XYZ file of C-alpha atoms in Angstrom:
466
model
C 129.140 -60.826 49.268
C 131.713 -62.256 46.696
C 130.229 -65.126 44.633
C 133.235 -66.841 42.697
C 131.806 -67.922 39.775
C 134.532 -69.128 37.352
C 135.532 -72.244 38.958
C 134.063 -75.813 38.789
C 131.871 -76.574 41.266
C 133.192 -78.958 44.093
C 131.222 -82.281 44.545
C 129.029 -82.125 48.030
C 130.057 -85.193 49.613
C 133.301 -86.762 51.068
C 133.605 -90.056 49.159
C 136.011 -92.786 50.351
C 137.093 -94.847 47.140
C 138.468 -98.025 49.390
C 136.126 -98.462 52.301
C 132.749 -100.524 52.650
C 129.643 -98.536 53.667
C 128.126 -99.840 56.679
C 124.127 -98.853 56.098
C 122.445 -97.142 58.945
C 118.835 -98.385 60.291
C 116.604 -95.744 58.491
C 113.607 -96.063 60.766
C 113.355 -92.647 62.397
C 112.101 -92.513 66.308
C 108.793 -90.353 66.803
C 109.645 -89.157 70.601
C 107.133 -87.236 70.969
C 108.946 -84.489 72.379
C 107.573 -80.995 71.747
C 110.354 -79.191 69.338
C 109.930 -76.205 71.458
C 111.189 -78.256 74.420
C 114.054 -80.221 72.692
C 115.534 -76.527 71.774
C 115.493 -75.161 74.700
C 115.844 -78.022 77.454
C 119.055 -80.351 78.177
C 119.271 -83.670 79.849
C 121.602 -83.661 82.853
C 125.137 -84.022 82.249
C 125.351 -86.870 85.584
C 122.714 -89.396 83.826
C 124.088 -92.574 82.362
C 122.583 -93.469 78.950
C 124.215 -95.618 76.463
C 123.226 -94.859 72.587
C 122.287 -97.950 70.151
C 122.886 -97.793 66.198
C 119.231 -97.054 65.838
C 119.701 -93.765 68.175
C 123.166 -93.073 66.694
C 121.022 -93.347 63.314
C 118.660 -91.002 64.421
C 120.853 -88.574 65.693
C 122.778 -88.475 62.490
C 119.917 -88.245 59.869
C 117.894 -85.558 62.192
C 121.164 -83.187 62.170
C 122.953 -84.239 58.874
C 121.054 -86.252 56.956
C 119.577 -85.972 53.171
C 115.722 -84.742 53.892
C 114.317 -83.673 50.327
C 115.306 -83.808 47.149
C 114.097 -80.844 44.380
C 115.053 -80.995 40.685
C 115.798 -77.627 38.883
C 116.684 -76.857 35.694
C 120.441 -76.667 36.257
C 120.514 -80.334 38.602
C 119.233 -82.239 41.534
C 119.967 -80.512 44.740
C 119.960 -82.844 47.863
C 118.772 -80.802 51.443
C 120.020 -81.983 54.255
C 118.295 -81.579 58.191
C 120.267 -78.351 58.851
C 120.381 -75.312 57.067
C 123.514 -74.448 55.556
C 124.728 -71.495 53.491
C 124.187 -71.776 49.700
C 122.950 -75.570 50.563
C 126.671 -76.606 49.764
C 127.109 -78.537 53.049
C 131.310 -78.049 54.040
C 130.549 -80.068 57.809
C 131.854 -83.515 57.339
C 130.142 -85.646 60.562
C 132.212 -88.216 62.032
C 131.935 -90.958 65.571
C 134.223 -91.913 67.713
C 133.026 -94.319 70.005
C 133.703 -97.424 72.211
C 131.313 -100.660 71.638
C 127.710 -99.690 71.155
C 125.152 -102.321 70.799
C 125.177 -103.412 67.344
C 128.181 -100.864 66.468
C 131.909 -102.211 67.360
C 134.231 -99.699 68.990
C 135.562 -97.424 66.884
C 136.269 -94.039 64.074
C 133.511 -94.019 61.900
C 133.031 -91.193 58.789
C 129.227 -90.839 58.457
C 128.079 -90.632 54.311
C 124.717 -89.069 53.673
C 124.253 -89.983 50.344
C 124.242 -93.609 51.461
C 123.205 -92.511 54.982
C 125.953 -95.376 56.074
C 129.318 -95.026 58.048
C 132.659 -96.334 56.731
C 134.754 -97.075 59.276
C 138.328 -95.543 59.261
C 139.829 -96.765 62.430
C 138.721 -100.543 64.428
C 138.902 -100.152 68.257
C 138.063 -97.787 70.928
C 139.825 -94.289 70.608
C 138.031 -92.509 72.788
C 141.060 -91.597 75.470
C 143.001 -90.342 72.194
C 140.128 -87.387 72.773
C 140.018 -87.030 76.650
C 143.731 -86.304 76.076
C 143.162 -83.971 73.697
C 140.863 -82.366 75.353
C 142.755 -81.886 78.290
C 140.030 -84.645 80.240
C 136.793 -82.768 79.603
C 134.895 -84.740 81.889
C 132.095 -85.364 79.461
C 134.384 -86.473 76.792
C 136.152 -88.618 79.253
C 133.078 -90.323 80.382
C 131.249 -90.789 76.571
C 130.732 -93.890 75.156
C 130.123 -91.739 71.779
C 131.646 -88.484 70.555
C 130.488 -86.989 67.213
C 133.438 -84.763 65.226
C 132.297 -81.682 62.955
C 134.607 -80.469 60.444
C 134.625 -78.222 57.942
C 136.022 -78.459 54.436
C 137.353 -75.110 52.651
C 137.361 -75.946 49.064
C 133.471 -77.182 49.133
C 132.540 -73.566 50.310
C 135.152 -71.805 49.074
C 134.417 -71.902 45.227
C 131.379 -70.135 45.420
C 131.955 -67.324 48.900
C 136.164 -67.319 48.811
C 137.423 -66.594 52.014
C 134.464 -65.642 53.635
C 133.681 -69.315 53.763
C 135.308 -69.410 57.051
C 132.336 -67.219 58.732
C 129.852 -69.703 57.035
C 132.106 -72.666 58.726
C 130.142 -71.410 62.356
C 126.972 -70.527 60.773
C 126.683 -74.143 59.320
C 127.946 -76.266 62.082
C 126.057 -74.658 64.880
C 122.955 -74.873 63.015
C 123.848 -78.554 62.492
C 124.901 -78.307 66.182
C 121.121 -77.110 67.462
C 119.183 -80.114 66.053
C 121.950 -82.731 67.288
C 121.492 -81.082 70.759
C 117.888 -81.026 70.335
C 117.344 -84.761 69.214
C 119.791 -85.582 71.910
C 117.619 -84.065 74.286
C 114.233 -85.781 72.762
C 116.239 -88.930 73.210
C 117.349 -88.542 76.713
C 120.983 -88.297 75.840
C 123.024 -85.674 77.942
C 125.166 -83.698 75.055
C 127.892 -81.229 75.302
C 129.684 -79.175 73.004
C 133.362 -79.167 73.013
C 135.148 -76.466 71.467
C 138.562 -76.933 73.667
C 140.804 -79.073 71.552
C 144.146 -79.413 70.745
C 143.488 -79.315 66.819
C 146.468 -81.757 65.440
C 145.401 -84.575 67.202
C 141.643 -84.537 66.707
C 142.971 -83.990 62.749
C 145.182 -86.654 62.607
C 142.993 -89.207 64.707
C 140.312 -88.590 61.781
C 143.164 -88.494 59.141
C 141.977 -84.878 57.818
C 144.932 -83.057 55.490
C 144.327 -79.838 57.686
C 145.158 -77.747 54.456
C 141.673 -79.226 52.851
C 139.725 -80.354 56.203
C 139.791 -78.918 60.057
C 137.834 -80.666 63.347
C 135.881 -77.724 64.513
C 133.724 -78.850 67.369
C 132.681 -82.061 69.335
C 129.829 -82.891 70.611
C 130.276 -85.612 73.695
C 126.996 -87.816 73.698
C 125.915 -90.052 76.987
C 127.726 -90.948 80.118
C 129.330 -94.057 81.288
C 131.255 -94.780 84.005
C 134.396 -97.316 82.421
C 136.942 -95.190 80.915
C 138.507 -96.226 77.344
C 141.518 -98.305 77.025
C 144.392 -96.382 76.280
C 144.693 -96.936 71.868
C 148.051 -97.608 70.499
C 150.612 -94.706 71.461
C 151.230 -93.582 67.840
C 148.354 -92.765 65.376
C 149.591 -94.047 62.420
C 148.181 -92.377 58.797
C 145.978 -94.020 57.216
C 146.276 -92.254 53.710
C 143.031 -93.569 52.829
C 141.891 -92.576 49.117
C 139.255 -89.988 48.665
C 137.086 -88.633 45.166
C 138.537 -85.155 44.866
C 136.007 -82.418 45.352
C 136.997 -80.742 41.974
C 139.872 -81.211 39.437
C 141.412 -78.022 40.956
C 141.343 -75.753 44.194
C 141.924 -72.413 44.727
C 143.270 -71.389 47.961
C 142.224 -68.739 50.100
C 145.423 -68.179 52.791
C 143.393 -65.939 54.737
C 140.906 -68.540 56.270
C 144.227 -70.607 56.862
C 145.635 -68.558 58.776
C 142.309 -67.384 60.756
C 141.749 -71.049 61.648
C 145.924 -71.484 62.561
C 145.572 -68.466 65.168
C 142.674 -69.838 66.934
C 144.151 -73.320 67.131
C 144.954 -74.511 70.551
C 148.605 -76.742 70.430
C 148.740 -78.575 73.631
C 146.215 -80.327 76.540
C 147.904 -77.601 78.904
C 147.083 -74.960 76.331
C 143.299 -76.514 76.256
C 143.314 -76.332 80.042
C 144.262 -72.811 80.705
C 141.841 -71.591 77.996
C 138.937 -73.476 79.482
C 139.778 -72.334 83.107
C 139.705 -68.489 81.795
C 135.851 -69.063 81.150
C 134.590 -66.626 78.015
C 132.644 -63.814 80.192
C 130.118 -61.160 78.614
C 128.636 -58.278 80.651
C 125.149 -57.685 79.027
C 124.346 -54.050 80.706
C 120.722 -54.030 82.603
C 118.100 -51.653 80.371
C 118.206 -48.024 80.486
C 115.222 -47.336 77.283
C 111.805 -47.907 77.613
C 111.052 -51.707 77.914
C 108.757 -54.028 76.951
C 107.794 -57.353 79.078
C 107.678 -60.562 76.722
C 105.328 -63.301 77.782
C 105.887 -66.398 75.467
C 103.965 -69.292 75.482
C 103.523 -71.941 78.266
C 104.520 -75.118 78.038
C 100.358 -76.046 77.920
C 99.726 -72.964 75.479
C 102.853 -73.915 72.754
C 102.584 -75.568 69.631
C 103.102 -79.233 69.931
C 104.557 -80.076 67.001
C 107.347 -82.665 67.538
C 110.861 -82.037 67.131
C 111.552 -85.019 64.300
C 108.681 -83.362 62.223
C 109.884 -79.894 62.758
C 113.033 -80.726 61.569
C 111.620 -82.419 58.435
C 109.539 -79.373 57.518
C 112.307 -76.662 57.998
C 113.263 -74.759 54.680
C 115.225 -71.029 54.505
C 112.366 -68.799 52.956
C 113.227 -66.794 50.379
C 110.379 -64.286 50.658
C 108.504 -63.149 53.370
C 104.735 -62.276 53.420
C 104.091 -58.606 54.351
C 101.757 -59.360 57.399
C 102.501 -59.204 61.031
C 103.154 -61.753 63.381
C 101.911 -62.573 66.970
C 104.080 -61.007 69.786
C 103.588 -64.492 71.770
C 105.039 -66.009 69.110
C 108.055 -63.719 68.937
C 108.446 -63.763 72.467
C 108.573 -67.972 72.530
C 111.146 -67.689 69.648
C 113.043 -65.776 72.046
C 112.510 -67.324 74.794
C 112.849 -70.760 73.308
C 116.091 -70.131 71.737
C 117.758 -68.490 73.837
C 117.598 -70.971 76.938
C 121.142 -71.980 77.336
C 123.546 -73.969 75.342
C 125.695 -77.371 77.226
C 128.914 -76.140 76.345
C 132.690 -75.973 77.717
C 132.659 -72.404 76.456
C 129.803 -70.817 78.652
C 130.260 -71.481 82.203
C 128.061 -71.644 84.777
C 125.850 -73.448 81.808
C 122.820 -71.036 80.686
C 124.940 -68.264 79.980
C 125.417 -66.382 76.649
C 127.923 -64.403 75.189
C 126.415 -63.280 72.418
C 123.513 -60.351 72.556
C 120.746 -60.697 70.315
C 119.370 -57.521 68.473
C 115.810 -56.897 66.492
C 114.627 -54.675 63.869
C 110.731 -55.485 64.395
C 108.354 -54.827 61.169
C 105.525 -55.939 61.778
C 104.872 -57.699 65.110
C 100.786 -56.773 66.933
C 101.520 -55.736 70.281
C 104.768 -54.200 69.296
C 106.031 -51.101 68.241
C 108.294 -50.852 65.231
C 111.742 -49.962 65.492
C 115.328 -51.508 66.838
C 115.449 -53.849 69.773
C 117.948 -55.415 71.920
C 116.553 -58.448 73.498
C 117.498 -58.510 77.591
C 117.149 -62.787 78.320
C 117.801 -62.631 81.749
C 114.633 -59.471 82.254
C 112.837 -61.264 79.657
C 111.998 -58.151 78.070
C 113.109 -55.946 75.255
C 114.720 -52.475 75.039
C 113.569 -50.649 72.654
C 116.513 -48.238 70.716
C 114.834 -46.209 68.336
C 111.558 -46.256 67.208
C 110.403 -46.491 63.987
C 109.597 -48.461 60.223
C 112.971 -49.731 59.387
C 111.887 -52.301 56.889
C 114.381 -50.827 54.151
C 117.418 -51.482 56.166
C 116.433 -55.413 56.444
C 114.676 -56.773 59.174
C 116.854 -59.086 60.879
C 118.200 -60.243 64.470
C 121.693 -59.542 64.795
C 123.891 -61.960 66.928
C 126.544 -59.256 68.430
C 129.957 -60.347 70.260
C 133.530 -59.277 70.635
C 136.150 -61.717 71.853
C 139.370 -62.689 69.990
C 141.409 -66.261 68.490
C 139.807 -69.446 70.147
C 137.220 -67.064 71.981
C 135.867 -65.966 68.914
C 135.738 -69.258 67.108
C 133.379 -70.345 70.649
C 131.435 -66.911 70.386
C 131.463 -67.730 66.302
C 129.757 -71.481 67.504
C 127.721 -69.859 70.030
C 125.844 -67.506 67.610
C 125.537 -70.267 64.560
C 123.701 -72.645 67.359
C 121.339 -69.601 68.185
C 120.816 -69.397 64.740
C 119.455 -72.758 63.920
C 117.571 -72.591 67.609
C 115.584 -69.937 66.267
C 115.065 -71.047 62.961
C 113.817 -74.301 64.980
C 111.792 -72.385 67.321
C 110.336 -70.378 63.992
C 108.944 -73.374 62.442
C 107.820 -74.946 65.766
C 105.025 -72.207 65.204
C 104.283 -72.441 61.478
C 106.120 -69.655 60.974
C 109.718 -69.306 58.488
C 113.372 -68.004 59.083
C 116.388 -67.841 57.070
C 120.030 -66.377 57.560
C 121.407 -63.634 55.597
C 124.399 -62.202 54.860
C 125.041 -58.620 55.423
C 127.527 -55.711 55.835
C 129.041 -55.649 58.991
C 130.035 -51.516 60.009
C 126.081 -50.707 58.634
C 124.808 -53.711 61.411
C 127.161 -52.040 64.011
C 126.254 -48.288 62.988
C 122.791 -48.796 62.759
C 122.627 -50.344 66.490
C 124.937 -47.998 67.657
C 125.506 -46.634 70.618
C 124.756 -49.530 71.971
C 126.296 -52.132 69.984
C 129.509 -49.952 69.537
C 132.941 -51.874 69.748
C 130.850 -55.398 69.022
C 130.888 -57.726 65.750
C 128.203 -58.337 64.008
C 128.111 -62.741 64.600
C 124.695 -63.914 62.480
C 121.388 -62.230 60.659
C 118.366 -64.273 61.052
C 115.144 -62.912 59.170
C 111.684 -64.503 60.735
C 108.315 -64.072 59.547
C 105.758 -65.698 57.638
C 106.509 -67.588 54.551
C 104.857 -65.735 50.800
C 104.885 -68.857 49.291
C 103.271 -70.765 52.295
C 100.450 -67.574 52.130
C 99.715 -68.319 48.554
C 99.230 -71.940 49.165
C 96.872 -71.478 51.970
């Protein structure tokens, strides 16, 4: 990993300089809902649910709001809901979304620090996305749509151009606690990752050489479709603080992003219609049969709570974990994701690989996990602590396909890191070295990319304390 070090660091939040806040209703829901559920459940595309401002609210302070604050000698550092690499928080949230009781119609930037939206368009813009996205049916039929982007700069002056692998990792773990409060709620959700890119940028007034929409999220179901908004998006050059007094570019993630950019509805279409496919061979090494919890045997803990509590550890505690408890992480995670990218919904195209330490009930050594058998493979046998324990996120597609497999793996990611502390237990994501991943899994992950690293285990620090 490069860390850039020279450079002044850019400011964490997106700061308009001419538009009133709007607060937020700060009262968060208690649903009730068993974490463990919300991850790995969905509410049916078909039901008709309207959000208010006090679900729209919860939704955004459960997936991007400020959650703790820690002071350390060199500053303040804010955390927000979802982890994010080096905690420097590049996903910008925004709504688009017809009337909502007590929210008018229309494009809304949501601020954390003031956990309030400023509103950068009046009216209801919601067909500007069906077209855009080539009439997704979900998007056509939301009365809400939430926006992700990702800014370069804030990334970019500490990891360079490998920011734009951290731009997945970060929104999809964003991406698993909107789709699991959304769930806890009773809100059908669906990730949207077919887009023609220009529009959604210039309906949010991004400068796509700083900022880029990278996924949408379509939220409820309602029957009226929008009004058609005026035909031209005008610019709204609104003023914002500058992130630093100077940026250094990186042309590579430019480019990256440019190739995987999708230019027309029609282009949108025939990329959605060739659905992503992954063959995930049947076992041929010895096996082992997972049983994770029931939903009457697994930790309770609610989903809002869960959220609250989730950290990255930074060290591990050298004692073993309960197979049941890896086997529910598994299980849990690994469920299925609402998405215009996996099709029939449920299936996966990323395959998830272990190096187990220290698990009772299982053998040591290098695992590929087989979710529709329920059971893991076991590759090689043996203590493999030096080489990191980790589960490895494998997939091989290319341009838009990759930024969906790239989406894919980041939402796994914060499932599991969800499903980890659903159990009292701690995760974090790593970064790591890409041929060594592929080498050391070889033969069978040969010709695949390494996607994500999770680490999962039991917290030191938590250890000491009890």
């Amino acid at each position: 990993m490069t860390v850039n070090s020279n450079v002044e660091v850019a400011w964490k939040y997106k700061a308009y300089t001419t538009l009133d806040p709007l607060p937020l209703p700060r009262k968060v829901r208690q649903t009730g809902v068993a974490a463990l559920s919300a991850i790995a459940e969905s509410i049916h595309l078909e039901a008709k649910v309207v959000p208010d401002l006090e679900a729209l609210a919860q939704l955004l302070y459960l997936t991007a709001g400020i959650t703790r604050h820690r002071k350390y000698p060199g500053g303040d550092i804010y955390f927000r809901a979802a982890a994010c690499t080096g905690a420097l928080y590049e996903v910008e949230v925004y709504v688009v979304c017809g009337n909502l009781i007590d929210l008018e119609a229309g494009v809304y930037h949501f601020a954390p620090a003031e956990f309030a939206l400023r509103r950068l368009r009046d009216g209801d813009y919601r067909s500007v996305l069906s077209e855009a996205t080539a009439s997704e049916t979900a998007v056509v039929h939301a009365p809400l749509t939430i926006i992700c982007t990702c800014t370069y700069w804030r990334n970019a002056w500490k990891y360079q151009a490998r920011t734009y692998r951290h731009f997945r990792w970060d929104n999809g773990t964003l991406l698993a606690n909107l789709l699991a409060v959304a769930t806890a709620l009773g809100m059908p959700a669906k990730v949207i990752c077919g887009f023609v890119d220009a529009e959604v940028n210039r309906l949010l007034d991004v400068d796509p050489e700083r900022e880029v929409a990278y996924s949408l999220v379509a939220l409820g179901r309602v029957e009226a479709l929008a009004q058609q908004p005026p035909s031209k998006l005008s610019a709204l050059h609104l003023e914002t603080v500058p992130l630093s007094r100077n940026e250094t570019v990186y042309p590579a993630m430019r480019e990256i992003h440019a190739a995987s950019s999708l230019n027309s509805p029609e282009e949108v279409e025939i990329w959605r219609d060739h659905a992503l496919l992954a063959k995930h061979p049947s076992p041929t090494g010895p096996i082992l049969q997972l049983h994770p919890y029931s939903d009457a045997e697994m930790p309770r803990d609610p989903i809002e709570q869960v959220i609250l509590r989730r950290g990255s550890a930074r060290k591990f505690a050298q004692v073993p974990i309960d197979l049941p408890q890896l086997s529910t992480i598994l299980d849990r995670a690994t469920r299925g994701i609402p998405a215009d990218f996996l099709n029939p919904q449920g299936a996966q195209l990323n395959e998830v690989y272990l190096i187990v330490n220290a698990v009772e009930g299982l053998e040591p050594g290098a695992y590929v996990y087989h979710r529709d058998h329920r059971v893991l493979e076991r590759l090689k046998a043996g203590n493999f602590r030096a080489q990191a324990g980790h589960l490895g996120l494998v997939g091989r597609f290319g341009n838009r396909g990759y930024r969906a497999v790239q989406l894919e793996a980041g939402i796994l990611s914060g499932k599991l890191y969800l499903a980890a502390y659903a159990q009292r237990l701690s995760a974090t994501g790593l970064t790591f070295y890409d041929d060594e991943v592929i080498r050391f899994f070889s033969p069978h992950a040969q010709g695949k990319s390494v996607i994500m690293l999770v680490a999962v285990g039991k917290n030191a620090k938590s250890m000491l304390q009890g």
